Amino acid sequence: GAVVSQHPSRVICKSGTSVKIECRSLDFQATTMFWYRQFPKQSLMLMATSNEGSKATYEQGVEKDKFLINHASLTLSTLTVTSAHPEDSSFYICSARDLGTADAQYFGPGTRLTVT
Amino acid sequence: DQQVKQNSPSLSVQEGRISILNCDYTNSMFDYFLWYKKYPAEGPTFLISISSIKDKNEDGRFTVFLNKSAKHLSLHIVPSQPGDSAVYFCAADWSGSARQLTFGSGTQLTVLP
C-alpha cells in the first residue's frame, strides 16, 4: 500500500524557536496533503489542506502565520511551527491523497512535538 | 457542532467475540465513510470504507454497515483479537470536499484475552 513518512518522529524544542516537520509520500504523488493535530484522548483535528503549488487552506481558528505550510512538490509538504509555545505541544499527523486511488487518505506516523 | 459522533469513548470485548463500534453523522452531504485504527503515538491506519450507495462492505474480519436513513454506521470485528486493541476513528467524506475527512472522537477498543 501507499506509504507516507514524517520526519522527525519526535522533537523537543525551546519556547520561541521554530520547528519544521516534513511529510513525504514515498511511492505515490499527492497533489493534496492534509495536516492534523491530535491532543491526548481527543480526535484528529484538521488544521489545513496543503495543495501542491498553491497556498494552503487553513481551518477556522488555525493561525496561518504560526503554522506555515509549504507544498513544494507532489511528494513533499512541510509544516513549520513558528515561535513555538508550550501550548503547541501536540501530536501532528499528515496525510496524503493518492492521485490514483482517491478513496482513502494515507497517514504518516505522526510527529510528537514538545515545547519546553 | 460535531458532524461525526462516536458516543462510546471505550469498549471492552472478550477475545473471540464480536466487537461493534458505532458512529453517527449529521451531515447528509457525506457520501463516503471510512474507519481508521490508531495505536498510541502512531498515525491512523485505514481499515475499511463504504460508499453511500452501499449498505454493507466486508473485508476479512471487518464489516462496515451503513444505515443512511438513520445516518448511522457501524464497524463489526469478528472474531476480536487482542491485537485489535486500539482507538478506532470513524471518518466521513463528501465528494465536494477535496477529500477533507471529518473524524469522530474515537472509541478505545480493548480486547481481553
Coordinates of C-alpha atoms in Angstrom, one line a residue:
Chain A
G1 CA 0.0 0.0 0.0
A2 CA 0.9 3.7 -0.2
V3 CA 3.4 4.9 2.3
V4 CA 3.6 8.3 3.9
S5 CA 6.6 9.3 6.1
Q6 CA 7.1 12.1 8.6
H7 CA 10.3 13.5 9.9
P8 CA 11.1 13.9 12.7
S9 CA 9.1 11.4 14.7
R10 CA 9.7 13.3 17.9
V11 CA 11.1 16.7 18.6
I12 CA 11.7 18.8 21.7
C13 CA 12.3 22.5 21.3
K14 CA 12.5 25.5 23.5
S15 CA 9.8 28.1 23.6
G16 CA 10.2 30.8 21.0
T17 CA 12.0 28.6 18.5
S18 CA 10.6 27.3 15.2
V19 CA 10.2 23.6 14.2
K20 CA 9.8 22.2 10.7
I21 CA 8.0 18.9 10.2
E22 CA 8.3 17.1 6.8
C23 CA 5.7 14.9 5.3
R24 CA 6.6 12.7 2.3
S25 CA 4.6 10.4 0.1
L26 CA 7.1 7.7 -0.7
D27 CA 5.6 5.8 -3.6
F28 CA 2.9 7.9 -5.0
Q29 CA 2.2 11.5 -5.9
A30 CA -0.1 13.6 -3.8
T31 CA -1.5 16.9 -5.1
T32 CA -3.2 17.3 -1.8
M33 CA -1.9 16.7 1.7
F34 CA -3.6 17.4 5.0
W35 CA -2.2 18.3 8.4
Y36 CA -3.9 17.2 11.6
R37 CA -3.3 17.8 15.2
Q38 CA -4.3 15.4 18.0
F39 CA -4.4 16.3 21.6
P40 CA -4.4 13.5 24.2
K41 CA -7.5 11.4 24.1
Q42 CA -9.1 13.6 21.5
S43 CA -10.0 13.3 17.9
L44 CA -7.9 14.3 14.9
M45 CA -8.4 18.0 14.2
L46 CA -7.8 19.1 10.6
M47 CA -5.5 22.1 10.6
A48 CA -5.0 22.8 6.9
T49 CA -5.2 21.4 3.4
S50 CA -2.0 21.7 1.5
N51 CA -2.2 21.9 -2.3
E52 CA 0.9 21.5 -4.4
G53 CA 2.0 24.7 -6.0
S54 CA -0.6 26.9 -4.2
K55 CA -1.3 28.3 -0.8
A56 CA -2.6 26.1 1.9
T57 CA -6.2 26.4 3.1
Y58 CA -6.5 26.7 6.8
E59 CA -9.3 25.7 9.0
Q60 CA -11.1 28.2 11.2
G61 CA -9.1 29.1 14.3
V62 CA -5.7 27.9 12.9
E63 CA -3.2 30.7 12.7
K64 CA -1.6 30.6 9.2
D65 CA 1.3 32.8 10.3
K66 CA 2.1 30.5 13.1
F67 CA 1.7 27.2 11.2
L68 CA 3.4 27.7 7.9
I69 CA 2.7 25.1 5.3
N70 CA 4.6 24.6 2.1
H71 CA 3.8 22.0 -0.5
A72 CA 6.7 22.4 -2.9
S73 CA 6.4 19.2 -4.8
L74 CA 4.0 16.3 -5.4
T75 CA 5.7 14.2 -2.7
L76 CA 6.6 16.7 0.0
S77 CA 4.7 19.1 2.3
T78 CA 6.2 20.8 5.3
L79 CA 4.6 22.3 8.4
T80 CA 6.7 24.9 10.3
V81 CA 5.6 25.8 13.8
T82 CA 6.9 29.3 14.3
S83 CA 7.7 30.8 17.7
A84 CA 6.6 27.7 19.4
H85 CA 4.9 27.8 22.8
P86 CA 4.2 25.0 25.3
E87 CA 0.5 25.0 24.2
D88 CA 1.7 24.0 20.7
S89 CA 2.9 20.7 22.2
S90 CA 0.9 18.0 20.5
F91 CA 0.9 15.1 18.1
Y92 CA 1.0 16.3 14.5
I93 CA -0.1 14.0 11.7
C94 CA -0.1 14.5 8.0
S95 CA -2.0 12.6 5.3
A96 CA -1.8 12.4 1.6
R97 CA -4.4 11.7 -1.0
D98 CA -3.2 9.3 -3.7
L99 CA -4.0 10.6 -7.2
G100 CA -4.5 7.1 -8.4
T101 CA -6.9 5.9 -5.7
A102 CA -8.9 8.7 -4.3
D103 CA -11.0 6.7 -1.9
A104 CA -8.7 6.9 1.1
Q105 CA -6.1 9.0 2.6
Y106 CA -2.8 7.6 3.8
F107 CA -1.5 8.8 7.0
G108 CA 2.0 9.5 8.2
P109 CA 3.2 8.0 11.5
G110 CA 3.0 11.4 13.3
T111 CA 5.4 13.8 15.0
R112 CA 5.3 14.3 18.7
L113 CA 6.2 18.0 19.4
T114 CA 7.1 19.0 22.9
V115 CA 7.8 22.7 23.6
T116 CA 9.6 23.4 26.9
Chain B
D1 CA -21.0 21.3 16.0
Q2 CA -19.8 17.7 15.8
Q3 CA -20.8 16.3 12.4
V4 CA -19.5 12.8 13.1
K5 CA -20.1 11.3 16.5
Q6 CA -18.8 8.3 18.3
N7 CA -20.7 8.3 21.5
S8 CA -18.8 5.4 23.2
P9 CA -15.4 6.5 24.2
S10 CA -14.4 3.0 25.2
L11 CA -15.5 -0.6 24.6
S12 CA -14.2 -3.9 26.1
V13 CA -14.8 -7.2 24.5
Q14 CA -13.6 -10.7 25.2
E15 CA -11.3 -12.3 22.7
G16 CA -13.1 -14.3 20.0
R17 CA -16.4 -12.4 20.4
I18 CA -17.8 -9.7 18.2
S19 CA -16.8 -6.0 18.6
I20 CA -19.3 -3.5 17.4
L21 CA -18.3 0.1 17.1
N22 CA -20.9 2.7 16.3
C23 CA -20.8 6.1 14.6
D24 CA -23.5 8.6 13.8
Y25 CA -23.3 11.6 11.5
T26 CA -25.5 14.6 10.9
N27 CA -24.4 16.0 7.5
S28 CA -26.5 14.4 4.7
M29 CA -23.8 15.6 2.2
F30 CA -21.5 12.9 3.4
D31 CA -21.3 10.1 0.8
Y32 CA -18.2 8.1 1.8
F33 CA -17.3 6.7 5.2
L34 CA -14.1 5.2 6.5
W35 CA -12.8 3.5 9.6
Y36 CA -9.3 4.0 10.8
K37 CA -7.4 2.3 13.6
K38 CA -4.9 4.1 15.6
Y39 CA -2.3 3.0 18.1
P40 CA -0.7 5.4 20.6
A41 CA 2.0 7.7 19.0
E42 CA 1.3 6.4 15.5
G43 CA -0.7 7.7 12.6
P44 CA -4.1 6.2 11.8
T45 CA -4.2 3.1 9.6
F46 CA -7.0 2.8 7.1
L47 CA -9.2 -0.2 7.8
I48 CA -12.3 -0.3 5.6
S49 CA -14.6 2.1 3.8
I50 CA -18.1 2.2 2.4
S51 CA -19.8 4.4 -0.2
S52 CA -23.3 5.7 0.4
I53 CA -24.6 3.6 -2.5
K54 CA -23.9 0.5 -0.4
D55 CA -25.2 -0.7 2.9
K56 CA -22.5 -3.2 3.7
N57 CA -18.9 -3.8 2.9
E58 CA -16.8 -6.7 4.2
D59 CA -13.1 -7.3 4.3
G60 CA -12.0 -10.3 6.2
R61 CA -12.9 -9.9 9.9
F62 CA -14.1 -6.4 9.4
T63 CA -17.6 -5.4 8.1
V64 CA -19.0 -1.9 7.9
F65 CA -22.7 -1.4 7.8
L66 CA -24.3 1.8 6.7
N67 CA -27.9 2.9 7.5
K68 CA -28.4 6.1 5.6
S69 CA -31.9 6.8 6.8
A70 CA -30.6 6.7 10.4
K71 CA -27.3 8.4 9.5
H72 CA -25.6 5.6 11.3
L73 CA -22.7 3.3 10.6
S74 CA -21.1 0.5 12.5
L75 CA -17.9 -1.5 12.3
H76 CA -18.1 -5.2 13.2
I77 CA -14.9 -7.1 14.1
V78 CA -15.4 -10.8 14.2
P79 CA -13.6 -12.6 15.9
S80 CA -12.0 -9.9 18.0
Q81 CA -8.3 -10.4 18.8
P82 CA -6.1 -8.8 21.4
G83 CA -4.1 -7.1 18.6
D84 CA -7.3 -5.3 17.7
S85 CA -7.0 -3.2 20.8
A86 CA -6.6 0.4 19.6
V87 CA -8.6 3.6 19.1
Y88 CA -11.0 3.4 16.2
F89 CA -12.0 6.5 14.3
C90 CA -14.9 6.8 12.1
A91 CA -14.5 9.4 9.3
A92 CA -16.8 10.9 6.8
D93 CA -16.2 12.5 3.4
W94 CA -18.1 14.0 0.6
S95 CA -17.2 14.4 -3.0
G96 CA -17.2 18.1 -2.9
S97 CA -14.8 18.4 0.0
A98 CA -11.4 17.8 -1.7
R99 CA -11.3 14.7 0.5
Q100 CA -11.2 16.6 3.8
L101 CA -12.1 13.9 6.3
T102 CA -14.3 14.7 9.2
F103 CA -13.4 12.5 12.1
G104 CA -15.4 11.2 15.1
S105 CA -13.8 11.4 18.5
G106 CA -12.8 7.8 18.5
T107 CA -13.6 4.7 20.5
Q108 CA -10.9 2.9 22.5
L109 CA -11.4 -0.8 21.9
T110 CA -9.8 -3.2 24.4
V111 CA -9.9 -6.9 23.5
L112 CA -9.4 -9.0 26.6
P113 CA -7.6 -12.3 26.3

